[in-house]
Amino acid sequence: SQQGEEDPQALSIQEGENATMNCSYKTSINNLQWYRQNSGRGLVHLILIRSNEREKHSGRLRVTLDTSKKSSSLLITASRAADTASYFCATDAWSGGYQKVTFGTGTKLQVIP
Amino acid sequence: NAGVTQTPKFQVLKTGQSMTLQCAQDMNHEYMSWYRQDPGMGLRLIHYSVGAGITDQGEVPNGYNVSRSTTEDFPLRLLSAAPSQTSVYFCASSPTGTGYSEQYFGPGTRLTVT
């Protein structure tokens, strides 16, 4: 199973609403990152939160990390149609001598104008 | 800066054929990685490199070879294509360890093996 698993798998909201997606992981991590992928494109980095941080903001994005529950959430406030994309969390941990980054299966967000 | 570039954008291969997916970056990043993305599976790491001349296997390396002779280029070779290798392939680079800094992704190569 995936180290990072997002839920929900799909989310549809109206423009202006907030969107929250969650990521759970299984092993201890160094950092957790969130990426966005527009349809047919590569991933774009949104935000990185270190294991000793609990919350981080970037513009309309708010990320929380709870290492005791091995979970993170990404909140997008005042969503726009342009936020329509898939969102992935990526966790990293040392594994077999290298720093392994594992991506979750993603949450597909649709923002309806 | 062009960032991370990948060629080709699309490719169709017959089973047993070989080919090389090209990846280049102009940001002088040490770390480069290859991922494949399959529906419902997220991205899985194929091979990665921590600098010129140094490569290592990721999660799903079988059937793929890589080399890193320069900082800029990190080609991925499919030795004998199989239908199971039908996927979208992404190359990524980062200035330091992949978990400590953001990765910059290329636009992807959509590969179909028939």
Short mmCIF file of C-alpha atoms in Angstrom, two decimals:
data_model
loop_
_atom_site.label_atom_id
_atom_site.label_comp_id
_atom_site.label_asym_id
_atom_site.label_seq_id
_atom_site.Cartn_x
_atom_site.Cartn_y
_atom_site.Cartn_z
CA SER A 1 0.00 0.00 0.00
CA GLN A 2 1.08 3.60 -0.49
CA GLN A 3 3.12 5.34 2.19
CA GLY A 4 1.05 8.44 1.56
CA GLU A 5 -2.64 8.02 0.97
CA GLU A 6 -4.88 10.95 0.31
CA ASP A 7 -8.55 11.24 0.97
CA PRO A 8 -10.94 11.94 -0.42
CA GLN A 9 -10.00 10.50 -3.80
CA ALA A 10 -12.19 13.12 -5.47
CA LEU A 11 -13.73 16.37 -4.28
CA SER A 12 -16.10 18.73 -6.04
CA ILE A 13 -16.86 22.17 -4.61
CA GLN A 14 -18.23 25.53 -5.68
CA GLU A 15 -15.92 28.42 -6.36
CA GLY A 16 -15.32 30.42 -3.19
CA GLU A 17 -15.66 27.41 -0.87
CA ASN A 18 -12.76 25.91 1.04
CA ALA A 19 -11.27 22.57 0.02
CA THR A 20 -9.65 20.23 2.52
CA MET A 21 -7.74 17.11 1.60
CA ASN A 22 -5.93 14.74 3.89
CA CYS A 23 -2.85 12.57 3.69
CA SER A 24 -1.99 9.66 5.95
CA TYR A 25 1.31 7.85 6.04
CA LYS A 26 2.73 4.83 7.79
CA THR A 27 6.35 5.35 8.80
CA SER A 28 8.33 8.16 10.40
CA ILE A 29 9.17 10.95 8.01
CA ASN A 30 11.65 13.80 7.67
CA ASN A 31 9.38 16.09 5.67
CA LEU A 32 6.08 16.13 3.88
CA GLN A 33 5.39 18.02 0.70
CA TRP A 34 2.26 18.81 -1.29
CA TYR A 35 2.22 19.01 -5.07
CA ARG A 36 -0.40 20.00 -7.63
CA GLN A 37 -0.83 18.41 -11.03
CA ASN A 38 -2.95 19.97 -13.71
CA SER A 39 -4.39 17.55 -16.23
CA GLY A 40 -1.72 16.28 -18.60
CA ARG A 41 1.07 18.24 -16.95
CA GLY A 42 3.94 17.62 -14.57
CA LEU A 43 3.72 18.16 -10.82
CA VAL A 44 4.27 21.56 -9.30
CA HIS A 45 5.54 21.96 -5.76
CA LEU A 46 3.20 23.81 -3.39
CA ILE A 47 4.60 23.61 0.10
CA LEU A 48 7.01 21.65 2.30
CA ILE A 49 6.48 21.09 6.00
CA ARG A 50 9.21 19.65 8.18
CA SER A 51 8.56 16.97 10.75
CA ASN A 52 9.12 19.44 13.61
CA GLU A 53 6.56 21.91 12.24
CA ARG A 54 2.86 21.73 12.93
CA GLU A 55 1.41 24.27 10.54
CA LYS A 56 2.52 26.25 7.54
CA HIS A 57 0.85 28.86 5.35
CA SER A 58 1.47 29.97 1.81
CA GLY A 59 -1.05 32.37 0.31
CA ARG A 60 -4.41 30.59 0.28
CA LEU A 61 -2.82 27.31 1.33
CA ARG A 62 -2.64 26.03 4.87
CA VAL A 63 -0.90 22.76 5.67
CA THR A 64 -0.96 20.99 9.01
CA LEU A 65 1.11 18.05 10.13
CA ASP A 66 0.35 15.75 13.04
CA THR A 67 3.24 13.32 13.41
CA SER A 68 1.54 11.50 16.30
CA LYS A 69 -1.34 10.61 13.99
CA LYS A 70 0.90 10.34 10.92
CA SER A 71 -1.35 12.64 8.97
CA SER A 72 -1.35 15.96 7.16
CA SER A 73 -4.04 18.14 5.71
CA LEU A 74 -4.03 20.70 2.93
CA LEU A 75 -6.61 23.46 3.08
CA ILE A 76 -7.23 25.70 0.09
CA THR A 77 -9.30 28.71 1.08
CA ALA A 78 -11.60 30.70 -1.22
CA SER A 79 -11.13 28.22 -4.03
CA ARG A 80 -11.01 29.30 -7.67
CA ALA A 81 -11.74 27.43 -10.87
CA ALA A 82 -7.99 27.52 -11.56
CA ASP A 83 -7.44 25.34 -8.47
CA THR A 84 -9.00 22.42 -10.35
CA ALA A 85 -6.23 19.82 -10.37
CA SER A 86 -4.99 16.69 -8.63
CA TYR A 87 -3.15 17.16 -5.36
CA PHE A 88 -0.51 14.78 -4.08
CA CYS A 89 1.31 14.49 -0.80
CA ALA A 90 4.86 13.22 -0.81
CA THR A 91 6.64 11.89 2.24
CA ASP A 92 10.32 11.18 2.58
CA ALA A 93 12.20 8.82 4.82
CA TRP A 94 15.51 7.04 4.82
CA SER A 95 15.10 3.58 3.36
CA GLY A 96 17.78 1.12 2.30
CA GLY A 97 20.48 3.79 2.38
CA TYR A 98 18.75 6.45 0.34
CA GLN A 99 16.19 9.12 0.93
CA LYS A 100 13.03 7.65 -0.45
CA VAL A 101 10.26 9.99 -1.51
CA THR A 102 6.86 8.34 -1.76
CA PHE A 103 3.88 9.94 -3.44
CA GLY A 104 0.29 9.23 -2.55
CA THR A 105 -2.41 8.40 -5.07
CA GLY A 106 -3.79 11.93 -5.05
CA THR A 107 -7.02 13.84 -4.53
CA LYS A 108 -8.76 15.07 -7.66
CA LEU A 109 -10.28 18.49 -6.93
CA GLN A 110 -12.90 20.07 -9.15
CA VAL A 111 -13.87 23.67 -8.49
CA ILE A 112 -17.10 24.61 -10.21
CA PRO A 113 -17.35 28.25 -11.32
CA ASN B 1 15.73 28.91 -17.70
CA ALA B 2 13.97 26.08 -19.51
CA GLY B 3 13.73 24.10 -16.24
CA VAL B 4 13.31 20.36 -16.77
CA THR B 5 12.70 19.27 -20.33
CA GLN B 6 11.67 15.83 -21.54
CA THR B 7 11.53 14.34 -25.00
CA PRO B 8 9.58 12.89 -26.64
CA LYS B 9 6.14 13.95 -25.39
CA PHE B 10 4.46 10.86 -26.80
CA GLN B 11 5.83 7.52 -27.94
CA VAL B 12 4.34 4.25 -29.15
CA LEU B 13 6.54 1.16 -29.06
CA LYS B 14 6.05 -2.45 -30.01
CA THR B 15 6.82 -5.12 -27.45
CA GLY B 16 10.53 -5.89 -27.45
CA GLN B 17 11.67 -2.56 -28.88
CA SER B 18 14.11 -0.40 -26.97
CA MET B 19 14.24 3.34 -26.62
CA THR B 20 15.64 6.17 -24.55
CA LEU B 21 13.58 8.85 -22.84
CA GLN B 22 15.55 12.05 -22.62
CA CYS B 23 15.63 14.40 -19.63
CA ALA B 24 17.65 17.57 -19.22
CA GLN B 25 17.73 20.37 -16.66
CA ASP B 26 19.52 23.72 -16.75
CA MET B 27 19.34 24.59 -13.05
CA ASN B 28 22.59 22.86 -12.05
CA HIS B 29 20.67 20.51 -9.75
CA GLU B 30 22.54 17.57 -8.28
CA TYR B 31 19.55 15.29 -7.75
CA MET B 32 17.56 13.88 -10.64
CA SER B 33 14.89 11.20 -10.60
CA TRP B 34 12.64 9.24 -12.91
CA TYR B 35 9.09 8.36 -11.93
CA ARG B 36 6.28 6.55 -13.62
CA GLN B 37 2.65 7.45 -13.04
CA ASP B 38 -0.06 4.88 -13.51
CA PRO B 39 -3.78 5.46 -12.90
CA GLY B 40 -4.62 5.08 -9.22
CA MET B 41 -1.00 4.38 -8.27
CA GLY B 42 0.51 7.81 -7.67
CA LEU B 43 4.13 8.28 -8.76
CA ARG B 44 6.64 5.50 -8.28
CA LEU B 45 10.38 6.06 -8.29
CA ILE B 46 12.27 4.13 -10.99
CA HIS B 47 15.87 5.36 -10.67
CA TYR B 48 17.55 8.37 -9.21
CA SER B 49 20.93 10.08 -9.29
CA VAL B 50 22.67 12.15 -6.62
CA GLY B 51 25.22 13.60 -9.02
CA ALA B 52 27.14 12.97 -12.23
CA GLY B 53 28.37 9.40 -12.31
CA ILE B 54 26.20 8.24 -9.40
CA THR B 55 22.89 6.46 -9.87
CA ASP B 56 20.81 4.05 -7.83
CA GLN B 57 17.61 2.07 -8.05
CA GLY B 58 14.28 3.22 -6.80
CA GLU B 59 11.11 1.29 -6.14
CA VAL B 60 10.44 -0.16 -9.62
CA PRO B 61 13.77 -0.36 -11.50
CA ASN B 62 13.30 -3.60 -13.45
CA GLY B 63 13.39 -3.15 -17.21
CA TYR B 64 15.01 0.29 -17.04
CA ASN B 65 18.59 1.55 -17.13
CA VAL B 66 19.98 4.99 -16.40
CA SER B 67 23.30 6.77 -16.56
CA ARG B 68 24.41 10.26 -15.54
CA SER B 69 27.48 11.40 -17.42
CA THR B 70 26.75 15.12 -16.95
CA THR B 71 24.92 17.18 -14.34
CA GLU B 72 22.40 18.29 -16.97
CA ASP B 73 21.25 15.01 -18.54
CA PHE B 74 19.63 11.91 -17.10
CA PRO B 75 18.33 9.58 -19.83
CA LEU B 76 16.12 6.59 -19.07
CA ARG B 77 16.55 3.52 -21.26
CA LEU B 78 13.92 0.87 -21.80
CA LEU B 79 15.80 -2.25 -22.72
CA SER B 80 13.00 -4.40 -24.15
CA ALA B 81 9.62 -2.71 -23.91
CA ALA B 82 6.70 -4.60 -22.40
CA PRO B 83 2.99 -3.64 -22.24
CA SER B 84 3.40 -3.29 -18.44
CA GLN B 85 5.64 -0.30 -19.13
CA THR B 86 2.78 1.65 -20.67
CA SER B 87 2.69 4.70 -18.43
CA VAL B 88 3.44 8.39 -18.13
CA TYR B 89 7.07 9.02 -17.24
CA PHE B 90 8.22 12.07 -15.33
CA CYS B 91 11.73 13.31 -14.78
CA ALA B 92 12.41 15.55 -11.80
CA SER B 93 15.36 17.43 -10.38
CA SER B 94 16.13 19.11 -7.08
CA PRO B 95 19.11 21.06 -5.74
CA THR B 96 19.58 18.87 -2.66
CA GLY B 97 18.09 15.67 -1.26
CA THR B 98 14.67 15.08 -2.72
CA GLY B 99 12.94 15.35 0.61
CA TYR B 100 14.64 18.51 1.77
CA SER B 101 13.78 20.67 -1.15
CA GLU B 102 11.17 20.88 -3.82
CA GLN B 103 11.42 18.79 -6.90
CA TYR B 104 11.00 20.37 -10.31
CA PHE B 105 9.13 18.14 -12.73
CA GLY B 106 9.28 17.90 -16.47
CA PRO B 107 6.08 17.81 -18.56
CA GLY B 108 6.14 14.02 -18.92
CA THR B 109 6.41 11.43 -21.67
CA ARG B 110 3.32 9.35 -22.42
CA LEU B 111 4.49 5.90 -23.49
CA THR B 112 2.29 3.19 -24.98
CA VAL B 113 3.66 -0.30 -25.57
CA THR B 114 1.56 -2.52 -27.83
#
